[in-house]
């Protein structure tokens, strides 16, 4: 089933969830630049894709929000007692997924570094734009906040799976 239903998320929502989860995990490897100034396999092979994958994630989140809007009347219901908590939590995850690439772009263009995505130059190097660079300066702070939110999200998924044993994870696994 492509579409979501009351029982489970459909193939399209599951694709967005897991493909983006993997790519976001990849993006978080940028933190490894703090170890030995990135002079290791992760820093040399995986992290150089940061900007291209970041822009890909921006495209994916725009389409995912559109898909979410089209499906929202017919998705698996959230736990009634925790409804506000779950909705705010998922809302913040969406916000983080929008703000990360937006501030990343602001960083590159604001600092005048230009923008090259999968080998295609989209913005040339320039003198930079100071106000845009200061918005870009928020990128690492939002990254750490999103990391904490994701950790909480994963813990809750495991609480449902192993403590509540209510099969919630299955709704996202198909
Ligand atoms: C969902 C998308 C993204 C995630 C999850 C993400 C995550 C991160 C993380 C975890 C860091 C390391 C922060 C730290 O060391 O404290 C970082 C740094 C950085 N990111 Fe991203 N990023 C994303 C998208 C982008 C995009 C689209 C760009 C550029 C177009 C970008 C450019 C940068 C740059 C230039 C840095 C280094 C900043 C510095 O050294 O202060 N990121 N990002
Ligand atoms: C090992 C990693 C992960 C696991 C086990 C996991 C598990 C789940 C589960 C079981 C649901 C369904 C919750 C429900 O039906 O109420 C869900 C939904 C959701 N997850 Fe994750 N998740 C993971 C990673 C992520 C990441 C990295 C993000 C994004 C930053 C994310 C964002 C979301 C969002 C926004 C929803 C709401 C459904 C939607 O609109 O797509 N998840 N997750």
mmCIF file with all atom_site columns, C-alpha atoms in Angstrom, residues 6 9 75-90 156-157 159-161 163-168 171:
data_model
loop_
_atom_site.group_PDB
_atom_site.id
_atom_site.type_symbol
_atom_site.label_atom_id
_atom_site.label_alt_id
_atom_site.label_comp_id
_atom_site.label_asym_id
_atom_site.label_entity_id
_atom_site.label_seq_id
_atom_site.pdbx_PDB_ins_code
_atom_site.Cartn_x
_atom_site.Cartn_y
_atom_site.Cartn_z
_atom_site.occupancy
_atom_site.B_iso_or_equiv
_atom_site.pdbx_formal_charge
_atom_site.auth_seq_id
_atom_site.auth_comp_id
_atom_site.auth_asym_id
_atom_site.auth_atom_id
_atom_site.pdbx_PDB_model_num
ATOM 1  C CA . UNK A 1 6   ? -5.255 3.916  10.394 1.00 0.00 ? 6   UNK A CA 1
ATOM 2  C CA . UNK A 1 9   ? 2.258  3.994  7.465  1.00 0.00 ? 9   UNK A CA 1
ATOM 3  C CA . UNK A 1 75  ? -2.590 8.048  9.530  1.00 0.00 ? 75  UNK A CA 1
ATOM 4  C CA . UNK A 1 76  ? -2.132 5.692  12.473 1.00 0.00 ? 76  UNK A CA 1
ATOM 5  C CA . UNK A 1 77  ? -3.570 7.374  15.602 1.00 0.00 ? 77  UNK A CA 1
ATOM 6  C CA . UNK A 1 78  ? -1.161 8.473  18.340 1.00 0.00 ? 78  UNK A CA 1
ATOM 7  C CA . UNK A 1 79  ? -1.399 7.344  21.980 1.00 0.00 ? 79  UNK A CA 1
ATOM 8  C CA . UNK A 1 80  ? -4.283 9.453  23.410 1.00 0.00 ? 80  UNK A CA 1
ATOM 9  C CA . UNK A 1 81  ? -2.610 10.115 26.766 1.00 0.00 ? 81  UNK A CA 1
ATOM 10 C CA . UNK A 1 82  ? 0.603  11.274 25.097 1.00 0.00 ? 82  UNK A CA 1
ATOM 11 C CA . UNK A 1 83  ? -0.979 12.931 22.014 1.00 0.00 ? 83  UNK A CA 1
ATOM 12 C CA . UNK A 1 84  ? 0.333  16.467 22.688 1.00 0.00 ? 84  UNK A CA 1
ATOM 13 C CA . UNK A 1 85  ? 3.796  15.185 23.563 1.00 0.00 ? 85  UNK A CA 1
ATOM 14 C CA . UNK A 1 86  ? 3.981  13.023 20.421 1.00 0.00 ? 86  UNK A CA 1
ATOM 15 C CA . UNK A 1 87  ? 2.649  15.773 18.123 1.00 0.00 ? 87  UNK A CA 1
ATOM 16 C CA . UNK A 1 88  ? 5.058  18.382 19.511 1.00 0.00 ? 88  UNK A CA 1
ATOM 17 C CA . UNK A 1 89  ? 7.934  15.866 19.329 1.00 0.00 ? 89  UNK A CA 1
ATOM 18 C CA . UNK A 1 90  ? 7.252  14.917 15.704 1.00 0.00 ? 90  UNK A CA 1
ATOM 19 C CA . UNK A 1 156 ? 10.549 6.075  22.808 1.00 0.00 ? 156 UNK A CA 1
ATOM 20 C CA . UNK A 1 157 ? 10.435 3.670  19.828 1.00 0.00 ? 157 UNK A CA 1
ATOM 21 C CA . UNK A 1 159 ? 10.061 1.749  24.987 1.00 0.00 ? 159 UNK A CA 1
ATOM 22 C CA . UNK A 1 160 ? 7.056  0.905  22.795 1.00 0.00 ? 160 UNK A CA 1
ATOM 23 C CA . UNK A 1 161 ? 8.782  -2.140 21.326 1.00 0.00 ? 161 UNK A CA 1
ATOM 24 C CA . UNK A 1 163 ? 8.392  -2.363 27.446 1.00 0.00 ? 163 UNK A CA 1
ATOM 25 C CA . UNK A 1 164 ? 4.887  -1.530 26.219 1.00 0.00 ? 164 UNK A CA 1
ATOM 26 C CA . UNK A 1 165 ? 5.113  -4.252 23.526 1.00 0.00 ? 165 UNK A CA 1
ATOM 27 C CA . UNK A 1 166 ? 2.297  -2.550 21.566 1.00 0.00 ? 166 UNK A CA 1
ATOM 28 C CA . UNK A 1 167 ? 3.713  -3.192 18.068 1.00 0.00 ? 167 UNK A CA 1
ATOM 29 C CA . UNK A 1 168 ? 4.099  0.523  17.286 1.00 0.00 ? 168 UNK A CA 1
ATOM 30 C CA . UNK A 1 171 ? 3.538  0.515  11.799 1.00 0.00 ? 171 UNK A CA 1
#
